[in-house]
Amino acid sequence: MHKLLAAVMTVLLLLPGCSTRHDTDAAPQDPLPSWNDTAARRSIVDFVQRVTTPGGPDFVPDVDRIAAFDNDGTLWPEAPVPFQVAFALDEVTERARTDPQLAADPMVQAATNGDFAQLLAGDRDAGLMHVLGLTHTGMTTDQFDKQVGDWLATAEHPRFGRPYDQLTYQPQQELLKYLRANGFRTYIVSGGGADFMRVFSDRVYGIPPEQVVGSTATVRFEMRDGKPVLIKTADYVFVDDKAGKPAGIHEFIARRPILAVGNSDGDQAMLEYTTIANPRPSLGVLIHHTDAEREYAYDANPPASGQLVTALQEAPTAGWTVVDMKNDWNTVFATP
Amino acid sequence: MHKLLAAVMTVLLLLPGCSTRHDTDAAPQDPLPSWNDTAARRSIVDFVQRVTTPGGPDFVPDVDRIAAFDNDGTLWPEAPVPFQVAFALDEVTERARTDPQLAADPMVQAATNGDFAQLLAGDRDAGLMHVLGLTHTGMTTDQFDKQVGDWLATAEHPRFGRPYDQLTYQPQQELLKYLRANGFRTYIVSGGGADFMRVFSDRVYGIPPEQVVGSTATVRFEMRDGKPVLIKTADYVFVDDKAGKPAGIHEFIARRPILAVGNSDGDQAMLEYTTIANPRPSLGVLIHHTDAEREYAYDANPPASGQLVTALQEAPTAGWTVVDMKNDWNTVFATP
């Protein structure tokens, strides 16, 4: 009988889809090699282990393992300007070369010249909003997707000399995979445009478009030459930032996250919504940009966006993990 | 050796998680027993078989098998009034019993008396919108969820004498399961309120809240007594109906469906967006209410909502399947 059992076990091990206890005995590779063995890493790993331990006091079922990540400054840089702003500036500059009317627009000229003082002057950044309007409305969603894709394929970051979508943070890529391997669903919850991020989120982060919550304006359904199209408009703008993030989470995810990762005061409400008085175990994480050499160092005075003051003040009392980019990450950028 | 092999096979068949070819040899049960064997049923089954046949010319990968279902009149009735309206009328009536100020409101009195002429008078159904505002704004999302849940647990449909959530259409319940078993993700895309439907969508339809696209207004994030809450407001109302449906699909699902099922002109744009010039194989389905005896019979003149005129006219040229409720369904309501 022992001989037969051994034969059966051998067959089982050779059959795909059949697993035995032996499969899991091998020591697993470190899922977070770019994270130094510091308190920040330990708090994250400890949290994941607690919520995934069946029968444990902090166990959370798969369906409620929702992780919400900010994008700009959290998954990739937001300096010298947020990458979507770089897209808008490059795009009007490119278009102005063949469009005299556009070339005569003073704000387009300011964009071409990188004159931010001019772009940010006036009420509610009037010039920048004008340029964003020129590059984000009036076209079909398919045309917009193509414009973003073409830009990503050709533009390079001014400091790092790489395509923008090759500047994601390696430790965060590992964290996203680690969470998904532990039954989490990973969402982006960003002030960036949903349509913009959805062009690359699946390819770059493994996050499918329907798991990207961002700023939106409504699209207009039309039939053109007998074909349905969606036209991007500036109507009903929803800004998925600050108090807008919990609102966006409610509307799009419809579940309260148990993990939220951000890097600025714009993420504070999301972290509060995730961690304060949540009936489930929860964790808030703030990425602190402390590495001028490898990336950027800022909090109160960021290069463009991403101010981190009040959220950093709240972190100790709220029990949020603050990641010191310089000391907690041994690698910053993912290898292309 | 044959003896050993037989022993191994026996062990395999007894082991959970290990399957052999034998498992699939049994004739499968009919997944759509409530659908008569008519052209409507055959068009749906044929479509599902085509898009799921690996290597076939119409194969569509799982990730793009998106099915969008209207709710009112498509998955459950919308007469004598849409069920969410019934909720609003019952709710203000109930609250007015202990709230003299509310009881003095002429529109609340109209609601209590079922005086629809009064409720629908004025610009944009002023009275009804007032009652919807009273019952859908000002409370936290948790409070609203509880109110809807309590109502579902106690209220009964005036004609059928059953709780509203026990009036779903059995053929549609079978269709939802059949599609999911074939790798589709099933979404609701309805003019009804997203917050309202998300209270019961998972329990009643097996559709999780994040797969419910509906009308929305923004929520306001607040800290109350040190706890985060979301307050329902009437700001930024998005109506997920008519041309709003393709817009809602773009914003929430971020993929073009290959199957859309509706029952009214409010679903026409969704069916057009799904089926016209879609690079993937696609199918549009219209439920035609033809069964006064078992449910209701209407198209041009519905009891309350759900007018079906222009979509029905477009159906033949667009190639949409029209389901004749009386002749194509042998059962209407799911058994509680």
XYZ file of C-alpha atoms in Angstrom:
672
model
C 0.000 0.000 0.000
C 2.836 2.381 0.767
C 4.276 1.714 -2.650
C 0.974 2.523 -4.319
C 0.606 5.688 -2.294
C 4.073 6.784 -3.351
C 3.188 6.155 -6.972
C -0.011 8.146 -6.608
C 1.857 11.032 -5.014
C 4.364 11.002 -7.846
C 1.598 11.194 -10.415
C -0.091 13.980 -8.494
C 3.048 16.052 -8.388
C 3.480 15.727 -12.136
C -0.089 16.713 -12.944
C -0.760 20.388 -13.533
C -3.553 21.741 -11.377
C -2.980 19.204 -8.626
C -1.028 20.515 -5.697
C 0.129 18.945 -2.499
C 1.473 20.354 0.673
C 4.987 19.980 -0.712
C 4.462 22.820 -3.182
C 4.434 25.455 -0.482
C 7.307 24.153 1.570
C 9.991 25.981 -0.423
C 11.083 29.272 1.150
C 9.410 32.065 -0.822
C 11.489 34.765 -2.430
C 11.387 38.168 -0.740
C 8.442 39.921 -2.398
C 9.735 43.386 -1.439
C 13.491 43.369 -2.215
C 13.627 47.131 -2.814
C 12.308 47.869 0.664
C 14.972 48.015 3.366
C 14.226 46.074 6.533
C 12.990 49.095 8.461
C 9.935 49.944 10.542
C 8.060 51.153 7.463
C 8.407 47.854 5.643
C 7.669 45.872 8.779
C 4.434 47.784 9.421
C 3.209 46.984 5.915
C 4.174 43.304 6.001
C 2.731 42.918 9.481
C -0.551 44.457 8.336
C -0.807 42.213 5.286
C -0.060 39.135 7.377
C -2.671 40.079 9.961
C -5.520 40.666 7.498
C -4.729 37.500 5.533
C -4.391 35.072 8.441
C -7.498 32.857 8.360
C -9.099 32.596 11.762
C -6.960 35.424 13.105
C -8.571 38.345 14.928
C -7.762 40.777 12.108
C -8.693 38.585 9.157
C -10.390 40.452 6.286
C -12.099 38.510 3.472
C -10.645 38.938 -0.026
C -13.583 40.964 -1.277
C -12.896 43.721 1.237
C -9.117 43.847 0.741
C -9.165 47.149 -1.107
C -5.928 49.118 -1.464
C -6.117 52.702 -2.758
C -2.960 54.296 -4.183
C -2.468 57.895 -5.161
C -0.484 58.133 -8.410
C 1.534 61.380 -8.782
C 4.286 61.366 -6.159
C 3.173 57.969 -4.853
C 3.650 55.573 -7.783
C 5.756 57.881 -9.956
C 7.227 61.412 -9.537
C 5.304 64.649 -9.799
C 8.279 66.887 -10.507
C 9.297 69.160 -12.079
C 5.578 69.151 -12.993
C 2.932 66.405 -12.823
C 3.379 64.241 -15.912
C -0.108 65.016 -17.178
C 0.784 68.716 -17.181
C 3.942 67.867 -19.143
C 1.700 66.053 -21.640
C -0.543 69.119 -21.995
C 2.408 71.487 -22.511
C 4.102 69.201 -25.045
C 0.825 68.607 -26.843
C -0.098 72.280 -27.401
C 3.475 73.056 -28.338
C 3.405 70.313 -30.957
C 0.030 71.332 -32.300
C 0.942 75.014 -32.433
C 3.663 74.187 -34.961
C 1.038 73.530 -37.611
C -1.836 75.638 -36.263
C -1.210 79.412 -36.579
C -4.294 80.292 -34.572
C -3.121 78.133 -31.696
C 0.411 79.518 -32.040
C -0.960 83.042 -31.590
C -2.622 82.152 -28.258
C -0.601 83.850 -25.471
C -1.157 80.951 -23.081
C -0.006 78.450 -25.680
C 3.109 80.588 -26.078
C 3.571 80.526 -22.315
C 3.237 76.733 -22.403
C 5.793 76.445 -25.192
C 8.184 78.680 -23.272
C 7.611 76.883 -19.976
C 6.489 80.190 -18.476
C 4.726 78.897 -15.381
C 4.328 82.314 -13.766
C 2.148 83.250 -16.717
C 0.284 79.929 -16.770
C -0.531 80.000 -13.074
C -1.531 83.691 -12.969
C -5.133 84.765 -12.610
C -8.044 83.135 -10.914
C -7.801 79.351 -10.458
C -4.679 78.949 -12.587
C -6.548 80.403 -15.562
C -3.764 79.870 -18.096
C -3.029 76.295 -17.121
C -6.728 75.431 -17.098
C -6.986 76.948 -20.580
C -4.138 74.751 -21.829
C -5.627 71.678 -20.129
C -8.934 72.487 -21.824
C -7.243 72.729 -25.224
C -5.617 69.326 -24.776
C -8.305 67.433 -22.881
C -11.627 68.431 -24.484
C -13.247 68.488 -27.904
C -11.768 65.243 -29.214
C -13.197 61.732 -29.089
C -12.038 59.450 -26.311
C -10.285 57.279 -28.926
C -8.382 60.289 -30.288
C -7.367 61.308 -26.779
C -6.149 57.791 -25.966
C -3.998 57.860 -29.085
C -2.545 61.281 -28.244
C -1.556 60.138 -24.765
C -0.119 56.897 -26.115
C 1.914 58.712 -28.764
C 3.243 61.150 -26.173
C 4.263 58.378 -23.787
C 6.082 56.648 -26.633
C 8.163 59.708 -27.549
C 8.468 62.222 -24.674
C 11.232 62.026 -22.103
C 11.516 63.342 -18.568
C 13.795 66.418 -18.566
C 15.967 65.270 -15.674
C 16.027 61.509 -15.991
C 16.005 61.262 -19.783
C 13.598 58.359 -19.827
C 10.043 57.964 -21.077
C 7.709 59.079 -18.311
C 6.108 55.652 -17.927
C 9.521 54.157 -17.199
C 9.859 56.246 -14.056
C 7.604 54.274 -11.749
C 8.917 53.501 -8.291
C 10.273 49.956 -8.049
C 9.339 49.513 -4.340
C 5.762 50.461 -5.167
C 5.640 48.072 -8.123
C 6.712 45.353 -5.695
C 4.141 46.482 -3.144
C 1.320 46.393 -5.728
C 2.264 42.843 -6.746
C 2.698 41.757 -3.125
C -0.764 43.038 -2.243
C -2.391 41.389 -5.244
C -0.637 38.112 -4.416
C -2.294 38.429 -1.008
C -5.797 38.825 -2.377
C -5.951 42.617 -2.429
C -7.506 44.547 -5.271
C -5.276 47.510 -6.062
C -6.911 50.767 -7.136
C -5.478 54.085 -8.204
C -7.247 57.047 -6.565
C -5.613 60.130 -8.018
C -6.268 63.762 -8.786
C -5.000 63.018 -12.288
C -7.446 62.525 -15.129
C -9.047 59.091 -15.220
C -8.946 59.044 -19.027
C -5.250 59.953 -18.991
C -4.220 57.265 -16.495
C -6.370 54.547 -18.011
C -4.291 54.650 -21.175
C -1.320 53.109 -19.365
C -2.436 51.854 -15.927
C -2.815 48.218 -16.931
C 0.430 48.018 -18.860
C 2.496 50.043 -16.388
C 1.028 49.066 -13.005
C -1.046 45.959 -13.720
C -4.097 47.983 -12.659
C -6.986 47.593 -15.119
C -8.776 50.765 -16.274
C -11.930 50.067 -14.260
C -9.792 50.185 -11.103
C -8.555 53.709 -11.831
C -10.425 56.466 -9.995
C -9.429 59.931 -11.131
C -10.699 63.355 -11.995
C -13.389 63.258 -14.636
C -15.551 65.451 -16.807
C -18.529 64.035 -18.610
C -18.324 62.763 -22.181
C -20.970 63.495 -24.814
C -22.408 60.576 -26.768
C -22.789 61.306 -30.488
C -23.259 59.438 -33.731
C -20.707 60.564 -36.317
C -20.945 59.125 -39.820
C -23.162 56.430 -38.376
C -20.669 55.486 -35.680
C -21.008 56.121 -31.941
C -18.322 58.340 -30.438
C -17.746 59.882 -27.037
C -16.596 63.503 -27.052
C -14.558 64.759 -24.115
C -16.068 67.912 -22.567
C -15.337 70.225 -19.658
C -18.800 69.721 -18.163
C -19.417 68.316 -14.703
C -15.798 68.351 -13.692
C -15.170 66.118 -10.691
C -11.824 66.719 -8.995
C -10.652 63.567 -7.277
C -8.459 65.301 -4.717
C -8.638 66.144 -1.006
C -12.246 65.584 0.193
C -13.004 64.479 -3.368
C -11.009 61.277 -2.841
C -13.380 59.677 -0.312
C -16.244 60.805 -2.570
C -14.566 59.194 -5.592
C -13.911 56.027 -3.617
C -17.557 55.822 -2.597
C -18.761 56.425 -6.137
C -16.362 54.172 -8.043
C -15.139 51.513 -5.616
C -18.246 51.428 -3.422
C -16.264 49.877 -0.594
C -14.134 51.428 2.108
C -10.435 50.653 1.566
C -8.406 49.007 4.300
C -5.113 50.341 2.923
C -4.446 53.797 1.511
C -1.103 55.052 0.219
C -0.457 58.687 -0.630
C 2.210 61.355 -0.387
C 0.558 64.725 0.078
C -2.094 66.711 1.893
C -4.321 65.903 -1.082
C -4.344 62.324 0.209
C -5.128 63.211 3.819
C -8.912 62.787 3.554
C -8.418 59.425 1.800
C -6.159 58.217 4.598
C -8.608 59.493 7.224
C -11.519 57.793 5.488
C -9.508 54.572 5.304
C -8.084 54.438 8.797
C -10.201 56.393 11.284
C -13.018 54.454 12.952
C -12.907 51.833 10.209
C -14.566 48.699 11.607
C -11.931 46.647 9.762
C -8.195 46.666 10.428
C -6.610 49.362 8.286
C -3.337 51.028 7.409
C -2.419 54.458 6.083
C 0.935 55.045 4.380
C 2.567 58.351 3.416
C 5.525 58.481 1.034
C 7.859 61.252 2.182
C 10.102 62.553 -0.607
C 13.445 62.765 1.174
C 15.859 61.782 -1.555
C 17.136 64.768 -3.544
C 19.945 62.690 -4.988
C 17.965 59.836 -6.477
C 14.603 61.598 -6.880
C 13.425 64.795 -5.105
C 13.293 66.061 -1.534
C 10.282 68.146 -0.560
C 7.305 68.428 1.731
C 6.179 71.979 2.569
C 7.600 73.406 -0.650
C 7.229 71.001 -3.544
C 8.546 71.800 -7.032
C 5.009 71.991 -8.424
C 2.408 69.933 -6.574
C 2.340 67.513 -3.679
C 2.600 69.703 -0.591
C 2.897 67.575 2.526
C 2.330 69.470 5.791
C -0.957 68.742 7.544
C -1.001 65.046 6.637
C 2.521 64.691 8.024
C 1.398 66.393 11.235
C -1.534 63.991 11.554
C 0.538 60.865 10.859
C 1.742 60.124 14.412
C -1.655 60.459 16.092
C -3.418 58.618 13.270
C -0.805 55.849 13.334
C 0.092 56.227 9.677
C 3.331 54.743 8.395
C 5.637 57.404 6.958
C 8.001 56.028 4.333
C 11.319 57.844 4.209
C 12.186 57.418 0.556
C 15.915 57.815 1.152
C 16.223 55.382 4.035
C 13.416 52.921 3.415
C 13.936 52.274 -0.302
C 17.205 50.785 -1.579
C 16.054 51.297 -5.168
C 13.878 54.119 -6.432
C 13.044 53.574 -10.085
C 11.897 50.387 -11.757
C 14.303 49.089 -14.370
C 12.805 49.594 -17.830
C 0.630 -1.229 -14.547
C -3.007 -0.972 -15.585
C -4.072 -1.779 -12.076
C -1.867 0.977 -10.679
C -3.182 3.456 -13.215
C -6.744 2.596 -12.264
C -5.899 3.138 -8.616
C -4.305 6.481 -9.421
C -7.333 7.560 -11.420
C -9.621 6.586 -8.573
C -7.604 8.670 -6.156
C -7.591 11.588 -8.586
C -11.346 11.537 -8.957
C -11.775 11.603 -5.204
C -9.404 14.527 -4.693
C -10.941 17.972 -4.703
C -9.233 20.321 -7.136
C -8.089 17.519 -9.426
C -10.212 17.053 -12.480
C -10.042 14.637 -15.324
C -11.740 14.573 -18.673
C -14.520 12.474 -17.179
C -15.833 15.392 -15.132
C -17.089 17.216 -18.175
C -18.603 14.265 -19.992
C -21.972 14.509 -18.243
C -24.591 16.415 -20.265
C -24.868 19.872 -18.725
C -28.179 21.031 -17.361
C -30.017 23.660 -19.396
C -28.720 26.962 -18.009
C -31.784 28.883 -19.261
C -34.806 26.724 -18.379
C -37.153 29.723 -18.130
C -36.433 30.751 -21.711
C -38.571 29.039 -24.331
C -36.723 27.625 -27.316
C -37.451 30.596 -29.563
C -35.429 32.867 -31.810
C -34.696 35.240 -28.912
C -33.125 32.561 -26.778
C -31.244 31.104 -29.736
C -29.744 34.487 -30.656
C -28.390 34.913 -27.129
C -26.999 31.383 -26.833
C -25.501 31.588 -30.310
C -23.783 34.865 -29.416
C -22.356 33.502 -26.172
C -21.082 30.389 -27.936
C -19.447 32.437 -30.685
C -17.566 34.819 -28.375
C -16.398 32.001 -26.086
C -15.167 29.571 -28.743
C -11.347 29.629 -28.544
C -9.810 30.033 -31.966
C -13.161 30.916 -33.492
C -13.518 34.042 -35.654
C -15.698 35.797 -33.054
C -13.735 34.855 -29.941
C -13.538 37.629 -27.325
C -11.112 37.330 -24.377
C -12.657 37.172 -20.897
C -11.499 40.644 -19.945
C -13.612 42.205 -22.701
C -16.734 40.144 -22.086
C -18.695 42.999 -20.560
C -22.473 42.705 -20.294
C -24.485 45.811 -19.353
C -28.016 45.373 -17.993
C -30.561 48.060 -17.356
C -32.417 47.394 -14.081
C -35.960 48.842 -13.967
C -38.094 46.964 -16.478
C -35.155 44.765 -17.486
C -34.229 42.850 -14.335
C -37.350 43.655 -12.320
C -40.593 45.578 -13.028
C -40.966 49.339 -13.137
C -44.703 49.456 -12.562
C -46.912 50.805 -11.190
C -43.938 53.093 -10.381
C -40.190 52.424 -10.385
C -39.362 50.727 -7.101
C -37.041 53.523 -6.016
C -39.944 55.970 -6.326
C -42.044 53.605 -4.203
C -39.262 53.715 -1.624
C -39.268 57.528 -1.626
C -43.048 57.744 -1.245
C -43.147 55.155 1.550
C -40.199 56.786 3.287
C -41.645 60.331 3.471
C -45.032 58.932 4.455
C -43.431 57.015 7.297
C -41.327 59.950 8.425
C -44.261 62.381 8.247
C -46.029 60.346 10.934
C -43.624 61.646 13.554
C -42.500 64.896 11.917
C -45.230 67.589 11.896
C -43.174 69.914 9.708
C -42.788 67.208 7.088
C -46.457 66.270 7.406
C -47.414 69.861 6.579
C -45.457 69.795 3.296
C -48.012 69.689 0.434
C -45.758 67.470 -1.670
C -45.302 65.023 1.175
C -49.081 64.934 1.475
C -49.302 64.264 -2.252
C -46.822 61.434 -1.806
C -48.777 59.969 1.082
C -51.980 60.143 -0.962
C -50.348 58.739 -4.088
C -51.359 61.901 -5.941
C -49.079 61.635 -8.959
C -50.740 64.454 -10.880
C -49.600 66.766 -8.118
C -46.139 65.196 -7.798
C -45.433 65.402 -11.514
C -46.798 68.924 -11.990
C -44.524 71.885 -12.573
C -41.164 72.126 -14.204
C -39.121 68.903 -14.287
C -41.476 66.945 -12.028
C -40.905 69.494 -9.271
C -42.901 67.672 -6.604
C -41.350 64.290 -7.225
C -37.858 65.779 -7.280
C -38.630 67.477 -3.959
C -39.677 64.154 -2.427
C -36.619 62.403 -3.881
C -34.469 65.160 -2.381
C -36.074 64.695 1.046
C -35.373 60.955 0.956
C -32.021 60.853 -0.830
C -29.983 63.756 0.558
C -28.825 65.095 3.893
C -28.146 61.741 5.554
C -24.917 59.772 5.742
C -24.416 56.973 3.228
C -24.636 54.455 6.103
C -27.974 55.885 7.225
C -29.286 55.760 3.662
C -28.180 52.138 3.237
C -30.050 51.228 6.404
C -33.212 53.043 5.284
C -33.229 51.202 1.960
C -32.510 47.882 3.653
C -35.303 48.399 6.187
C -37.751 49.318 3.427
C -36.869 46.258 1.357
C -37.398 44.081 4.415
C -40.903 45.400 5.090
C -42.542 46.954 2.009
C -44.583 44.908 -0.453
C -45.469 45.457 -4.089
C -49.129 46.596 -4.307
C -50.102 44.121 -7.021
C -47.946 41.100 -6.337
C -47.921 41.265 -2.534
C -44.247 40.363 -2.306
C -41.192 42.265 -1.126
C -39.876 44.268 -4.054
C -36.549 42.431 -4.164
C -38.415 39.153 -4.629
C -39.818 40.329 -7.951
C -36.770 39.864 -10.124
C -37.278 38.128 -13.454
C -36.267 34.465 -13.296
C -35.143 34.305 -16.979
C -32.840 37.253 -16.358
C -31.428 35.691 -13.194
C -30.608 32.643 -15.315
C -29.113 34.820 -18.032
C -26.866 36.664 -15.548
C -25.572 33.355 -14.168
C -25.161 31.875 -17.649
C -23.095 34.864 -18.761
C -20.893 34.780 -15.660
C -20.367 31.038 -16.124
C -19.119 31.949 -19.594
C -16.564 34.453 -18.396
C -18.671 37.607 -18.702
C -18.628 40.335 -16.113
C -22.206 41.460 -15.539
C -22.844 45.152 -14.833
C -25.981 47.075 -14.042
C -26.242 50.334 -16.016
C -29.419 51.980 -14.829
C -31.063 55.370 -14.443
C -31.751 54.357 -10.850
C -29.585 55.671 -8.053
C -26.263 53.868 -7.674
C -26.437 54.128 -3.883
C -29.956 52.681 -3.883
C -29.127 49.679 -6.061
C -25.837 48.906 -4.376
C -27.659 48.073 -1.157
C -29.102 44.907 -2.700
C -27.358 44.233 -6.052
C -24.954 41.622 -4.718
C -27.513 39.738 -2.664
C -30.293 39.926 -5.261
C -28.423 39.677 -8.579
C -24.952 38.476 -7.634
C -23.637 41.791 -8.984
C -21.146 43.420 -6.590
C -21.615 47.126 -5.810
C -18.596 48.224 -7.864
C -20.300 46.764 -10.937
C -23.384 48.933 -10.508
C -23.439 52.074 -12.655
C -26.322 54.381 -11.853
C -27.338 57.955 -11.347
C -25.211 59.721 -8.794
C -24.806 62.944 -6.912
C -21.648 63.743 -5.073
C -21.162 62.948 -1.392
C -19.539 65.346 1.056
C -16.725 64.041 3.246
C -16.957 65.215 6.856
C -15.570 64.308 10.241
C -18.393 63.964 12.805
C -17.455 63.290 16.425
C -14.033 62.280 15.185
C -15.409 59.788 12.655
C -15.397 60.155 8.867
C -18.820 60.192 7.251
C -20.081 60.767 3.718
C -23.151 62.993 3.429
C -25.435 62.513 0.440
C -26.023 65.773 -1.442
C -27.887 66.914 -4.547
C -24.756 68.417 -6.075
C -23.321 67.315 -9.402
C -26.236 65.114 -10.308
C -25.318 62.658 -13.047
C -28.324 61.023 -14.696
C -27.352 57.634 -16.062
C -30.076 57.489 -18.706
C -30.323 57.924 -22.493
C -27.044 59.478 -23.741
C -25.881 59.386 -20.117
C -25.588 55.593 -20.268
C -22.659 55.453 -22.703
C -21.075 58.256 -20.650
C -21.580 56.287 -17.434
C -20.176 53.152 -19.069
C -17.086 55.040 -20.180
C -16.566 56.577 -16.759
C -17.237 53.537 -14.562
C -16.591 50.452 -16.686
C -13.969 52.001 -18.966
C -14.566 49.314 -21.579
C -17.118 49.055 -24.328
C -19.660 46.298 -23.599
C -20.251 43.517 -26.099
C -23.725 42.786 -24.751
C -26.354 45.295 -23.655
C -29.820 44.457 -22.389
C -32.521 47.083 -21.883
C -36.222 47.619 -22.275
C -36.871 51.267 -23.112
C -35.841 54.239 -25.196
C -33.653 55.201 -22.243
C -31.488 52.219 -23.184
C -31.263 53.044 -26.881
C -27.973 54.946 -26.706
C -26.437 52.131 -24.620
C -27.475 49.565 -27.214
C -26.166 51.773 -30.030
C -22.850 52.291 -28.228
C -22.592 48.541 -27.659
C -23.549 47.250 -31.077
C -22.926 49.822 -33.807
C -19.462 49.767 -35.373
C -18.102 47.861 -32.390
C -14.874 46.187 -33.547
C -15.830 43.173 -31.424
C -18.852 40.917 -31.960
C -21.779 42.361 -30.035
C -25.428 41.865 -29.236
C -28.240 44.189 -28.208
C -31.327 42.857 -26.458
C -34.631 44.635 -25.759
C -37.168 43.219 -23.315
C -40.664 43.972 -24.639
C -43.335 43.962 -21.930
C -46.112 41.987 -23.617
C -47.556 40.046 -20.725
C -50.410 41.875 -18.982
C -51.477 38.703 -17.271
C -48.241 37.712 -15.586
C -46.567 41.148 -15.453
C -47.451 44.216 -17.564
C -47.999 44.978 -21.244
C -46.749 48.327 -22.508
C -44.435 50.090 -24.914
C -45.596 53.527 -26.122
C -47.703 54.151 -23.000
C -46.057 52.692 -19.908
C -47.721 52.889 -16.466
C -45.006 55.255 -15.210
C -41.635 54.974 -16.932
C -40.066 52.783 -19.596
C -41.477 54.123 -22.859
C -40.361 51.929 -25.761
C -40.905 53.478 -29.195
C -37.775 54.657 -30.977
C -35.587 51.801 -29.738
C -38.180 49.305 -30.949
C -38.173 51.032 -34.342
C -34.399 50.797 -34.534
C -34.248 47.146 -33.475
C -34.682 45.486 -36.910
C -32.080 47.603 -38.709
C -29.670 47.420 -35.781
C -30.133 43.671 -35.495
C -31.205 43.788 -31.867
C -32.968 40.826 -30.340
C -36.440 41.724 -29.093
C -37.625 39.492 -26.272
C -41.387 39.013 -26.217
C -41.963 38.492 -22.509
C -45.188 36.562 -23.020
C -43.917 34.161 -25.648
C -40.205 33.898 -24.883
C -40.366 33.420 -21.117
C -42.149 30.435 -19.596
C -41.646 31.854 -16.108
C -41.574 35.534 -15.182
C -40.690 35.938 -11.534
C -37.949 34.211 -9.609
C -39.205 32.001 -6.817
C -38.416 33.624 -3.477
